[in-house]
Amino acid sequence: MSSNFHPDGTLFIVSGPSGAGKTTLINKVRRQLKRLGIYLYFSVSHTTRKARFGEKEGRAYYFVTPERFEQMAQAREFIEHAWVHDQRYGTSKEEVLARLNRGEDVIVDIDYQGARQIADHPDLRPRSLNIFIFPPSFEHLEQRLRDRGLNTEAEIQTRLQKAIDEIDAGKEFYEYVIINDDLRAAAECLKAAIIAKKLQTKTALEAISSMAERLKEERDGRSARRRG
Ligand code: ADP
Ligand code: 5GP
């Protein structure tokens, strides 16, 4: 366990084409970072798409009706929301803002439209890091989508088209780009990006300063006792 890391309300935004390996990488890296003392809460999005076989309510998503989603959007309950592959997806304030404000670190898996909305958010931008995950080639992407076995042929084609749009749209605001070729290497890269951001944040400095304060007080106390 390292004393380098302290929860300080940092938001990690992972995006990239469907099938690039975001879910696989996030799960792997969250487990590994935990051993270093970095706990990342995975934000559960709301979606209007139907649950796939084996998907449990509240684990990968909160599954809601289009009416409920619209109600939440009108009530400004989302920090971002977008249409993705003909369905609506959104990140609720409750999942993310409430936790960041309590000082927890959070990771989200959202598409580039959502990442851009967060990048434009004046309060969230300074405390967040944008990471773009990409496959080594479009052929790999297509193969992974097929092998995953979750999507129809038409859905695979929509996802490939969207992947092309995503590269252009994300160019201006992604801070790190990771090619998910070898899974272990990509996981190391994602960990490195997260660790680098955590080392930048102010909390570590505050911890060191309060350590110095305590030492100073102890010394002052000792010399006062010697004099007295
Ligand atoms: P996303 O969450 O980005 O849609 P997934 O994590 O579901 O993508 O990954 C898509 C498929 O590709 C899954 O079947 C996963 O096991 C596989 N996969 C992920 N990373 C790699 C990799 N580096 N090499 C080979 N296959 C991978
Ligand atoms: P799937 O339905 O295949 O799990 O996810 C489809 C896409 O929706 C993925 O690219 C994922 O990143 C994106 N997505 C998931 N949740 C959200 C969200 O809350 N907001 C946005 N903008 N995109 C999301």
Coordinates of N, CA and C and ligand atoms in Angstrom, one line a residue:
M1 N 0.9 -1.2 0.0 CA 0.0 0.0 0.0 C 0.9 1.3 0.0
S2 N 0.6 2.2 -0.9 CA 1.4 3.4 -1.0 C 0.8 4.6 -0.3
S3 N 1.6 5.4 0.4 CA 1.0 6.6 1.0 C 1.0 7.7 0.0
N4 N 1.3 7.5 -1.2 CA 1.3 8.5 -2.2 C -0.1 9.0 -2.6
F5 N -1.1 8.1 -2.4 CA -2.4 8.4 -3.0 C -3.5 8.6 -2.0
H6 N -4.3 9.6 -2.3 CA -5.4 10.0 -1.4 C -6.6 10.4 -2.3
P7 N -7.8 9.9 -1.9 CA -8.9 10.3 -2.7 C -9.1 11.8 -2.7
D8 N -9.3 12.4 -3.8 CA -9.4 13.9 -3.8 C -10.4 14.4 -4.8
G9 N -11.4 13.6 -5.2 CA -12.4 14.1 -6.1 C -11.9 14.3 -7.5
T10 N -11.2 13.3 -8.0 CA -10.8 13.4 -9.4 C -11.7 12.6 -10.3
L11 N -12.0 13.1 -11.5 CA -12.9 12.4 -12.4 C -12.0 11.9 -13.6
F12 N -12.1 10.5 -13.9 CA -11.4 10.0 -15.0 C -12.4 9.6 -16.1
I13 N -12.2 10.2 -17.3 CA -13.2 9.9 -18.3 C -12.5 9.1 -19.4
V14 N -13.1 7.9 -19.5 CA -12.5 7.0 -20.5 C -13.5 6.9 -21.7
S15 N -13.1 7.2 -22.9 CA -14.0 7.0 -24.0 C -13.3 6.4 -25.2
G16 N -14.0 6.1 -26.2 CA -13.4 5.4 -27.4 C -14.5 4.6 -28.0
P17 N -14.2 4.0 -29.2 CA -15.3 3.3 -29.9 C -15.8 2.1 -29.1
S18 N -17.0 1.7 -29.4 CA -17.5 0.5 -28.8 C -16.7 -0.7 -29.3
G19 N -16.2 -1.5 -28.4 CA -15.4 -2.7 -28.9 C -13.9 -2.4 -28.7
A20 N -13.5 -1.2 -28.4 CA -12.1 -0.9 -28.2 C -11.5 -1.6 -27.0
G21 N -12.3 -1.9 -26.0 CA -11.8 -2.6 -24.9 C -11.9 -1.8 -23.6
K22 N -12.7 -0.8 -23.6 CA -12.8 0.1 -22.4 C -13.3 -0.6 -21.2
T23 N -14.3 -1.4 -21.3 CA -14.8 -2.1 -20.1 C -13.8 -3.1 -19.6
T24 N -13.1 -3.8 -20.5 CA -12.1 -4.8 -20.1 C -11.0 -4.1 -19.3
L25 N -10.5 -3.0 -19.9 CA -9.4 -2.2 -19.3 C -9.8 -1.6 -18.0
I26 N -10.9 -1.0 -17.9 CA -11.4 -0.3 -16.7 C -11.4 -1.4 -15.6
N27 N -12.0 -2.5 -15.8 CA -12.2 -3.5 -14.8 C -10.8 -4.0 -14.3
K28 N -9.9 -4.2 -15.2 CA -8.6 -4.7 -14.9 C -7.8 -3.7 -14.1
V29 N -7.8 -2.5 -14.5 CA -7.1 -1.4 -13.9 C -7.6 -1.0 -12.6
R30 N -8.9 -1.0 -12.4 CA -9.5 -0.7 -11.1 C -9.0 -1.7 -10.0
R31 N -9.0 -3.0 -10.4 CA -8.5 -4.0 -9.5 C -7.1 -3.8 -9.1
Q32 N -6.2 -3.5 -10.1 CA -4.8 -3.3 -9.9 C -4.5 -2.0 -9.1
L33 N -5.3 -1.0 -9.4 CA -5.0 0.3 -8.7 C -5.4 0.2 -7.2
K34 N -6.4 -0.6 -6.9 CA -6.8 -0.8 -5.6 C -5.7 -1.2 -4.7
R35 N -4.8 -2.1 -5.2 CA -3.7 -2.6 -4.5 C -2.7 -1.5 -4.1
L36 N -2.7 -0.4 -4.9 CA -1.8 0.7 -4.7 C -2.5 1.8 -3.8
G37 N -3.8 1.5 -3.4 CA -4.5 2.5 -2.6 C -5.3 3.5 -3.4
I38 N -5.5 3.3 -4.7 CA -6.3 4.2 -5.5 C -7.7 3.5 -5.7
Y39 N -8.7 4.0 -5.1 CA -10.1 3.5 -5.3 C -10.8 4.3 -6.3
L40 N -11.2 3.7 -7.4 CA -12.0 4.5 -8.4 C -13.4 3.9 -8.4
Y41 N -14.4 4.8 -8.1 CA -15.8 4.4 -8.1 C -16.2 4.4 -9.6
F42 N -16.8 3.3 -10.1 CA -17.3 3.2 -11.5 C -18.7 3.8 -11.6
S43 N -18.8 4.9 -12.3 CA -20.1 5.5 -12.4 C -21.1 4.7 -13.3
V44 N -22.2 4.4 -12.8 CA -23.2 3.6 -13.5 C -24.2 4.6 -14.3
S45 N -24.1 4.5 -15.6 CA -25.0 5.4 -16.4 C -26.4 4.9 -16.5
H46 N -27.3 5.9 -16.9 CA -28.6 5.5 -17.2 C -28.7 5.4 -18.8
T47 N -29.5 4.4 -19.2 CA -29.7 4.2 -20.6 C -31.1 3.8 -20.9
T48 N -31.6 4.1 -22.2 CA -32.9 3.7 -22.6 C -32.8 2.3 -23.4
R49 N -31.5 1.9 -23.6 CA -31.4 0.6 -24.3 C -31.8 -0.6 -23.4
K50 N -32.3 -1.6 -24.0 CA -32.7 -2.8 -23.3 C -31.5 -3.5 -22.7
A51 N -31.7 -4.1 -21.5 CA -30.6 -4.9 -20.9 C -30.3 -6.1 -21.7
R52 N -29.0 -6.4 -21.9 CA -28.6 -7.6 -22.7 C -28.6 -8.8 -21.7
F53 N -28.6 -10.0 -22.3 CA -28.6 -11.2 -21.5 C -27.6 -11.1 -20.4
G54 N -28.0 -11.3 -19.1 CA -27.0 -11.3 -18.0 C -26.7 -10.0 -17.4
E55 N -27.1 -8.9 -18.0 CA -26.9 -7.6 -17.5 C -27.9 -7.3 -16.3
K56 N -27.3 -6.9 -15.2 CA -28.2 -6.7 -14.0 C -28.4 -5.2 -13.8
E57 N -29.6 -4.8 -13.4 CA -30.0 -3.5 -13.1 C -29.0 -2.9 -12.1
G58 N -28.4 -1.7 -12.4 CA -27.6 -1.0 -11.4 C -26.1 -1.5 -11.5
R59 N -25.8 -2.5 -12.3 CA -24.4 -2.9 -12.3 C -23.7 -2.2 -13.5
A60 N -24.0 -2.6 -14.8 CA -23.4 -1.8 -15.9 C -24.2 -0.6 -16.1
Y61 N -25.5 -0.6 -16.0 CA -26.4 0.5 -16.3 C -27.6 0.5 -15.3
Y62 N -28.3 1.6 -15.3 CA -29.6 1.7 -14.8 C -30.5 1.8 -16.1
F63 N -31.3 0.8 -16.3 CA -32.2 0.7 -17.5 C -33.5 1.5 -17.2
V64 N -33.7 2.5 -18.0 CA -34.9 3.3 -17.8 C -35.7 3.5 -19.1
T65 N -37.0 3.8 -19.0 CA -37.8 4.0 -20.2 C -37.4 5.4 -20.8
P66 N -37.7 5.6 -22.1 CA -37.5 6.9 -22.7 C -38.2 8.0 -22.0
E67 N -39.4 7.8 -21.4 CA -40.1 8.8 -20.7 C -39.3 9.2 -19.4
R68 N -38.9 8.2 -18.7 CA -38.2 8.5 -17.5 C -36.8 9.2 -17.8
F69 N -36.2 8.8 -18.8 CA -34.9 9.5 -19.2 C -35.2 10.9 -19.5
E70 N -36.2 11.2 -20.3 CA -36.6 12.6 -20.7 C -36.9 13.4 -19.4
Q71 N -37.6 12.8 -18.5 CA -38.0 13.5 -17.2 C -36.7 13.9 -16.5
M72 N -35.7 13.0 -16.4 CA -34.5 13.2 -15.7 C -33.7 14.3 -16.5
A73 N -33.7 14.3 -17.8 CA -33.0 15.3 -18.6 C -33.6 16.7 -18.3
Q74 N -35.0 16.7 -18.3 CA -35.7 18.0 -18.1 C -35.4 18.6 -16.7
A75 N -35.3 17.6 -15.7 CA -35.0 18.1 -14.4 C -33.5 18.3 -14.1
R76 N -32.7 18.3 -15.2 CA -31.3 18.5 -15.1 C -30.6 17.6 -14.1
E77 N -31.0 16.4 -14.2 CA -30.3 15.4 -13.3 C -29.1 14.8 -13.9
F78 N -28.7 15.1 -15.1 CA -27.5 14.6 -15.7 C -26.4 15.6 -15.8
I79 N -25.1 15.2 -15.7 CA -24.0 16.1 -16.0 C -23.8 16.1 -17.5
E80 N -24.1 15.0 -18.1 CA -24.0 15.0 -19.6 C -25.0 13.9 -20.1
H81 N -25.5 14.0 -21.3 CA -26.3 12.9 -21.9 C -26.2 13.1 -23.4
A82 N -26.4 11.9 -24.1 CA -26.3 11.9 -25.5 C -27.0 10.8 -26.1
W83 N -27.3 10.9 -27.4 CA -27.8 9.8 -28.2 C -26.6 9.0 -28.7
V84 N -26.6 7.7 -28.4 CA -25.5 6.8 -28.8 C -26.1 5.6 -29.5
H85 N -25.8 5.3 -30.7 CA -26.4 4.2 -31.5 C -27.9 4.1 -31.3
D86 N -28.6 5.3 -31.5 CA -30.0 5.3 -31.5 C -30.7 5.1 -30.1
Q87 N -29.9 5.2 -29.1 CA -30.4 5.1 -27.7 C -29.9 6.3 -26.9
R88 N -30.5 6.6 -25.8 CA -30.0 7.7 -24.9 C -29.2 7.1 -23.8
Y89 N -28.1 7.8 -23.5 CA -27.2 7.5 -22.4 C -26.9 8.7 -21.6
G90 N -26.9 8.6 -20.3 CA -26.5 9.8 -19.5 C -25.9 9.5 -18.2
T91 N -25.0 10.4 -17.7 CA -24.3 10.3 -16.4 C -25.1 11.2 -15.4
S92 N -25.6 10.6 -14.4 CA -26.3 11.4 -13.4 C -25.4 12.2 -12.5
K93 N -25.9 13.3 -12.0 CA -25.2 14.1 -11.1 C -25.0 13.3 -9.8
E94 N -26.0 12.5 -9.5 CA -25.9 11.7 -8.2 C -24.8 10.7 -8.3
E95 N -24.6 10.1 -9.4 CA -23.5 9.1 -9.5 C -22.1 9.8 -9.4
V96 N -22.0 11.0 -10.0 CA -20.6 11.6 -10.2 C -20.4 12.8 -9.2
L97 N -21.2 13.8 -9.4 CA -21.0 15.1 -8.6 C -21.0 14.8 -7.1
A98 N -22.1 14.1 -6.7 CA -22.2 13.9 -5.3 C -20.9 13.2 -4.7
R99 N -20.4 12.2 -5.5 CA -19.2 11.5 -5.0 C -18.0 12.4 -5.1
L100 N -17.8 13.1 -6.2 CA -16.6 14.0 -6.3 C -16.6 15.0 -5.1
N101 N -17.8 15.5 -4.8 CA -17.9 16.5 -3.8 C -17.6 15.9 -2.4
R102 N -17.8 14.6 -2.3 CA -17.4 14.0 -1.0 C -15.9 13.6 -1.0
G103 N -15.2 13.9 -2.1 CA -13.8 13.6 -2.2 C -13.4 12.3 -2.8
E104 N -14.4 11.6 -3.3 CA -14.1 10.3 -3.9 C -13.6 10.4 -5.3
D105 N -12.8 9.5 -5.8 CA -12.4 9.5 -7.2 C -13.3 8.6 -8.0
V106 N -13.6 9.1 -9.2 CA -14.7 8.4 -10.0 C -14.2 8.2 -11.4
I107 N -14.5 7.0 -12.0 CA -14.2 6.8 -13.4 C -15.5 6.5 -14.2
V108 N -15.6 7.2 -15.4 CA -16.7 7.0 -16.2 C -16.3 6.4 -17.6
D109 N -17.2 5.6 -18.2 CA -17.0 5.1 -19.5 C -18.1 5.7 -20.4
I110 N -17.8 6.7 -21.1 CA -18.9 7.4 -21.9 C -18.4 7.7 -23.3
D111 N -19.3 8.1 -24.2 CA -18.8 8.3 -25.6 C -18.3 9.7 -25.7
Y112 N -17.7 10.0 -26.9 CA -17.0 11.3 -27.1 C -17.9 12.5 -26.9
Q113 N -19.2 12.4 -27.2 CA -20.1 13.5 -27.0 C -20.2 13.9 -25.6
G114 N -20.3 12.8 -24.7 CA -20.4 13.1 -23.3 C -19.1 13.6 -22.8
A115 N -18.0 13.1 -23.3 CA -16.6 13.5 -22.8 C -16.5 15.0 -23.1
R116 N -17.0 15.4 -24.3 CA -16.9 16.8 -24.7 C -17.7 17.7 -23.8
Q117 N -18.9 17.2 -23.4 CA -19.8 18.0 -22.5 C -19.1 18.2 -21.2
I118 N -18.4 17.2 -20.7 CA -17.7 17.3 -19.4 C -16.5 18.3 -19.6
A119 N -15.8 18.1 -20.7 CA -14.6 19.0 -21.0 C -15.0 20.5 -21.0
D120 N -16.3 20.7 -21.4 CA -16.8 22.1 -21.5 C -17.4 22.6 -20.2
H121 N -17.4 21.7 -19.2 CA -18.0 22.1 -17.9 C -17.0 22.8 -17.0
P122 N -17.2 24.0 -16.7 CA -16.2 24.8 -16.0 C -15.7 24.2 -14.6
D123 N -16.7 23.6 -13.9 CA -16.3 23.0 -12.6 C -15.6 21.7 -12.7
L124 N -16.0 20.9 -13.8 CA -15.5 19.5 -13.9 C -14.2 19.5 -14.6
R125 N -14.0 20.4 -15.6 CA -12.8 20.3 -16.4 C -11.5 20.2 -15.6
P126 N -11.3 21.2 -14.6 CA -10.0 21.2 -13.9 C -9.8 19.9 -13.1
R127 N -10.8 19.3 -12.7 CA -10.6 18.1 -11.9 C -10.8 16.8 -12.6
S128 N -10.7 16.8 -14.0 CA -10.9 15.6 -14.7 C -9.8 15.3 -15.7
L129 N -9.7 14.1 -16.1 CA -8.7 13.7 -17.1 C -9.4 12.9 -18.2
N130 N -9.2 13.3 -19.5 CA -9.8 12.6 -20.6 C -8.8 11.6 -21.3
I131 N -9.3 10.4 -21.3 CA -8.4 9.3 -21.9 C -9.2 8.6 -23.1
F132 N -8.5 8.5 -24.2 CA -9.2 8.0 -25.4 C -8.6 6.6 -25.6
I133 N -9.4 5.6 -25.7 CA -8.9 4.2 -26.0 C -9.2 3.8 -27.4
F134 N -8.2 3.3 -28.1 CA -8.5 3.0 -29.5 C -7.9 1.6 -29.8
P135 N -8.6 0.9 -30.7 CA -8.0 -0.4 -31.1 C -6.8 -0.2 -32.1
P136 N -6.0 -1.2 -32.3 CA -4.8 -1.1 -33.2 C -5.2 -0.8 -34.6
S137 N -6.4 -1.3 -35.1 CA -6.9 -1.0 -36.4 C -8.4 -1.2 -36.5
F138 N -9.0 -0.8 -37.6 CA -10.5 -1.0 -37.7 C -10.8 -2.5 -37.9
E139 N -9.8 -3.2 -38.5 CA -10.0 -4.7 -38.7 C -10.1 -5.3 -37.3
H140 N -9.2 -4.9 -36.4 CA -9.2 -5.4 -35.0 C -10.6 -5.1 -34.4
L141 N -11.0 -3.9 -34.6 CA -12.3 -3.4 -33.9 C -13.4 -4.3 -34.4
E142 N -13.5 -4.5 -35.7 CA -14.6 -5.3 -36.3 C -14.5 -6.7 -35.7
Q143 N -13.3 -7.3 -35.7 CA -13.1 -8.6 -35.2 C -13.6 -8.7 -33.7
R144 N -13.2 -7.7 -32.9 CA -13.5 -7.8 -31.5 C -15.0 -7.7 -31.3
L145 N -15.7 -6.8 -32.1 CA -17.1 -6.7 -32.0 C -17.8 -8.0 -32.3
R146 N -17.3 -8.6 -33.4 CA -17.9 -9.9 -33.8 C -17.7 -11.0 -32.7
D147 N -16.4 -11.1 -32.2 CA -16.1 -12.1 -31.2 C -16.8 -11.9 -29.9
R148 N -17.1 -10.6 -29.6 CA -17.8 -10.4 -28.3 C -19.2 -10.9 -28.4
G149 N -19.8 -11.0 -29.6 CA -21.0 -11.7 -29.8 C -22.2 -11.0 -29.2
L150 N -22.2 -9.6 -29.0 CA -23.3 -8.9 -28.4 C -24.1 -8.2 -29.4
N151 N -23.6 -8.0 -30.6 CA -24.2 -7.1 -31.5 C -24.6 -7.8 -32.9
T152 N -25.6 -7.3 -33.5 CA -26.0 -7.8 -34.8 C -25.1 -7.2 -35.8
E153 N -25.2 -7.7 -37.0 CA -24.3 -7.2 -38.1 C -24.6 -5.7 -38.4
A154 N -25.8 -5.3 -38.3 CA -26.1 -3.9 -38.6 C -25.6 -3.0 -37.4
E155 N -25.6 -3.5 -36.2 CA -25.1 -2.8 -35.1 C -23.6 -2.6 -35.2
I156 N -22.9 -3.7 -35.7 CA -21.5 -3.7 -35.8 C -21.1 -2.6 -36.9
Q157 N -21.9 -2.5 -37.9 CA -21.6 -1.5 -39.0 C -21.8 -0.1 -38.4
T158 N -22.8 0.2 -37.6 CA -23.0 1.5 -37.0 C -21.9 1.8 -36.1
R159 N -21.4 0.9 -35.3 CA -20.3 1.1 -34.4 C -19.0 1.5 -35.1
L160 N -18.8 0.8 -36.3 CA -17.5 1.1 -37.0 C -17.6 2.5 -37.6
Q161 N -18.8 2.9 -38.1 CA -18.9 4.2 -38.7 C -18.7 5.3 -37.6
K162 N -19.3 5.0 -36.4 CA -19.2 6.0 -35.3 C -17.7 6.1 -34.8
A163 N -16.9 5.0 -34.9 CA -15.5 5.0 -34.5 C -14.8 6.0 -35.4
I164 N -15.1 6.1 -36.6 CA -14.4 7.1 -37.5 C -14.8 8.5 -37.1
D165 N -16.0 8.8 -36.8 CA -16.5 10.1 -36.4 C -15.8 10.5 -35.1
E166 N -15.6 9.5 -34.2 CA -15.1 9.8 -32.9 C -13.6 10.3 -32.9
I167 N -12.8 9.8 -33.8 CA -11.4 10.2 -33.9 C -11.4 11.7 -34.1
D168 N -12.1 12.2 -35.1 CA -12.1 13.6 -35.5 C -12.7 14.5 -34.3
A169 N -13.8 14.0 -33.8 CA -14.4 14.8 -32.7 C -13.6 14.9 -31.5
G170 N -12.8 13.9 -31.2 CA -12.1 13.9 -29.9 C -10.8 14.5 -29.9
K171 N -10.3 14.8 -31.1 CA -8.9 15.3 -31.3 C -8.5 16.5 -30.4
E172 N -9.5 17.4 -30.2 CA -9.1 18.6 -29.4 C -9.0 18.4 -27.9
F173 N -9.8 17.5 -27.4 CA -9.8 17.5 -26.0 C -9.3 16.2 -25.3
Y174 N -8.9 15.2 -26.0 CA -8.3 14.1 -25.3 C -6.9 14.4 -24.8
E175 N -6.7 14.1 -23.6 CA -5.3 14.4 -23.0 C -4.4 13.2 -23.2
Y176 N -4.9 12.0 -23.1 CA -4.1 10.8 -23.4 C -4.8 9.9 -24.4
V177 N -4.0 9.3 -25.2 CA -4.5 8.3 -26.2 C -3.8 7.0 -25.9
I178 N -4.6 5.9 -25.8 CA -4.0 4.6 -25.6 C -4.5 3.6 -26.6
I179 N -3.6 3.0 -27.3 CA -3.9 2.0 -28.3 C -4.0 0.6 -27.6
N180 N -5.2 0.0 -27.6 CA -5.3 -1.2 -26.9 C -5.0 -2.4 -27.8
D181 N -3.7 -2.6 -28.0 CA -3.2 -3.7 -28.8 C -3.0 -4.9 -27.9
D182 N -1.9 -4.9 -27.2 CA -1.7 -5.9 -26.2 C -2.4 -5.5 -24.9
L183 N -3.2 -6.3 -24.4 CA -4.1 -5.9 -23.2 C -3.3 -5.5 -22.0
R184 N -2.2 -6.3 -21.7 CA -1.4 -6.0 -20.5 C -0.7 -4.6 -20.6
A185 N -0.2 -4.4 -21.8 CA 0.5 -3.1 -22.1 C -0.4 -2.0 -22.0
A186 N -1.6 -2.1 -22.6 CA -2.6 -1.1 -22.5 C -3.1 -0.8 -21.1
A187 N -3.2 -1.8 -20.3 CA -3.6 -1.6 -18.9 C -2.5 -0.9 -18.2
E188 N -1.2 -1.2 -18.4 CA -0.1 -0.4 -17.8 C -0.2 1.0 -18.2
C189 N -0.5 1.3 -19.5 CA -0.6 2.7 -19.9 C -1.8 3.4 -19.2
L190 N -2.9 2.8 -19.1 CA -4.0 3.4 -18.5 C -3.7 3.7 -17.0
K191 N -3.1 2.7 -16.4 CA -2.7 2.9 -15.0 C -1.7 4.1 -14.8
A192 N -0.8 4.2 -15.8 CA 0.2 5.3 -15.7 C -0.4 6.6 -15.8
A193 N -1.4 6.7 -16.7 CA -2.1 8.0 -16.9 C -2.9 8.4 -15.6
I194 N -3.5 7.4 -15.0 CA -4.3 7.7 -13.8 C -3.3 8.1 -12.6
I195 N -2.3 7.3 -12.5 CA -1.3 7.6 -11.5 C -0.7 9.0 -11.7
A196 N -0.3 9.3 -12.9 CA 0.3 10.6 -13.1 C -0.7 11.7 -12.7
K197 N -2.0 11.6 -13.0 CA -2.9 12.6 -12.6 C -3.1 12.7 -11.1
K198 N -3.1 11.5 -10.5 CA -3.2 11.5 -9.0 C -2.0 12.2 -8.3
L199 N -0.8 12.0 -8.9 CA 0.4 12.6 -8.4 C 0.4 14.1 -8.5
Q200 N -0.3 14.6 -9.5 CA -0.4 16.0 -9.8 C -1.2 16.8 -8.8
T201 N -2.2 16.1 -8.2 CA -3.2 16.8 -7.5 C -2.7 17.3 -6.1
K202 N -3.5 18.2 -5.6 CA -3.0 19.0 -4.5 C -3.0 18.2 -3.1
T203 N -3.8 17.1 -3.1 CA -4.0 16.4 -1.8 C -2.7 16.0 -1.2
A204 N -1.8 15.4 -2.1 CA -0.5 14.9 -1.6 C 0.2 16.1 -1.0
L205 N 0.2 17.2 -1.6 CA 1.0 18.4 -1.0 C 0.4 18.8 0.3
E206 N -0.9 18.7 0.4 CA -1.6 19.1 1.7 C -1.2 18.1 2.8
A207 N -1.1 16.8 2.4 CA -0.7 15.8 3.4 C 0.7 16.1 3.9
I208 N 1.6 16.4 2.9 CA 3.0 16.7 3.3 C 3.1 17.9 4.2
S209 N 2.3 19.0 3.8 CA 2.3 20.2 4.6 C 1.8 20.0 6.0
S210 N 0.8 19.2 6.2 CA 0.3 19.0 7.5 C 1.3 18.2 8.3
M211 N 2.0 17.3 7.7 CA 3.1 16.5 8.3 C 4.1 17.5 8.9
A212 N 4.5 18.5 8.0 CA 5.5 19.4 8.4 C 5.0 20.3 9.5
E213 N 3.8 20.7 9.5 CA 3.2 21.5 10.6 C 3.2 20.8 11.9
R214 N 2.9 19.5 11.9 CA 2.9 18.7 13.1 C 4.3 18.6 13.7
L215 N 5.3 18.4 12.8 CA 6.7 18.3 13.2 C 7.1 19.6 13.9
K216 N 6.7 20.7 13.2 CA 7.1 22.1 13.7 C 6.5 22.3 15.1
E217 N 5.2 21.9 15.3 CA 4.5 22.1 16.6 C 5.2 21.3 17.6
E218 N 5.6 20.0 17.3 CA 6.3 19.1 18.3 C 7.6 19.8 18.7
R219 N 8.4 20.3 17.7 CA 9.7 20.9 18.0 C 9.5 22.1 18.9
D220 N 8.5 23.0 18.5 CA 8.3 24.2 19.3 C 7.9 23.8 20.7
G221 N 7.1 22.7 20.8 CA 6.6 22.3 22.2 C 7.8 21.8 23.0
R222 N 8.7 21.1 22.3 CA 9.9 20.5 23.0 C 10.8 21.7 23.5
S223 N 11.1 22.7 22.6 CA 12.0 23.8 23.0 C 11.3 24.6 24.1
A224 N 10.0 24.8 24.1 CA 9.3 25.5 25.1 C 9.4 24.8 26.5
R225 N 9.3 23.4 26.4 CA 9.4 22.7 27.7 C 10.9 22.8 28.2
R226 N 11.9 22.7 27.3 CA 13.3 22.8 27.8 C 13.5 24.2 28.5
R227 N 12.9 25.3 27.8 CA 13.1 26.6 28.4 C 12.4 26.7 29.8
G228 N 11.2 26.1 29.8 CA 10.4 26.2 31.0 C 11.0 25.3 32.1
Ligands
ADP1 P1 -15.9 -1.7 -25.0 O1 -16.2 -1.6 -23.5 O2 -14.9 -0.6 -25.4 O3 -17.1 -1.7 -25.9 P2 -15.0 -4.4 -24.4 O4 -14.2 -4.2 -23.2 O5 -16.3 -5.0 -24.2 O6 -15.1 -3.0 -25.2 O7 -14.1 -5.3 -25.4 C1 -14.6 -5.7 -26.6 C2 -14.1 -7.2 -26.9 O8 -12.7 -7.1 -27.2 C3 -14.3 -8.1 -25.7 O9 -14.7 -9.4 -26.2 C4 -12.9 -8.1 -25.0 O10 -12.7 -9.4 -24.4 C5 -12.0 -8.0 -26.2 N1 -10.7 -7.3 -26.0 C6 -10.5 -6.2 -25.2 N2 -9.2 -5.8 -25.2 C7 -8.5 -6.7 -26.0 C8 -7.2 -6.8 -26.4 N3 -6.2 -6.0 -26.0 N4 -6.9 -7.8 -27.3 C9 -7.9 -8.7 -27.7 N5 -9.2 -8.6 -27.4 C10 -9.5 -7.6 -26.5
5GP2 P1 -23.1 -0.2 -24.8 O1 -24.6 0.1 -24.8 O2 -22.6 -1.0 -25.9 O3 -22.7 -0.7 -23.4 O4 -22.4 1.2 -24.8 C1 -22.5 2.0 -26.0 C2 -21.7 3.2 -25.8 O5 -22.3 4.2 -24.9 C3 -20.2 3.1 -25.3 O6 -19.4 3.7 -26.2 C4 -20.2 3.8 -24.0 O7 -19.0 4.5 -23.8 C5 -21.3 4.8 -24.2 N1 -21.9 5.3 -22.9 C6 -22.2 4.5 -21.8 N2 -22.7 5.3 -20.9 C7 -22.8 6.6 -21.3 C8 -23.2 7.8 -20.8 O8 -23.6 7.9 -19.6 N3 -23.1 8.9 -21.5 C9 -22.6 8.9 -22.8 N4 -22.5 10.0 -23.5 N5 -22.2 7.7 -23.4 C10 -22.3 6.6 -22.6

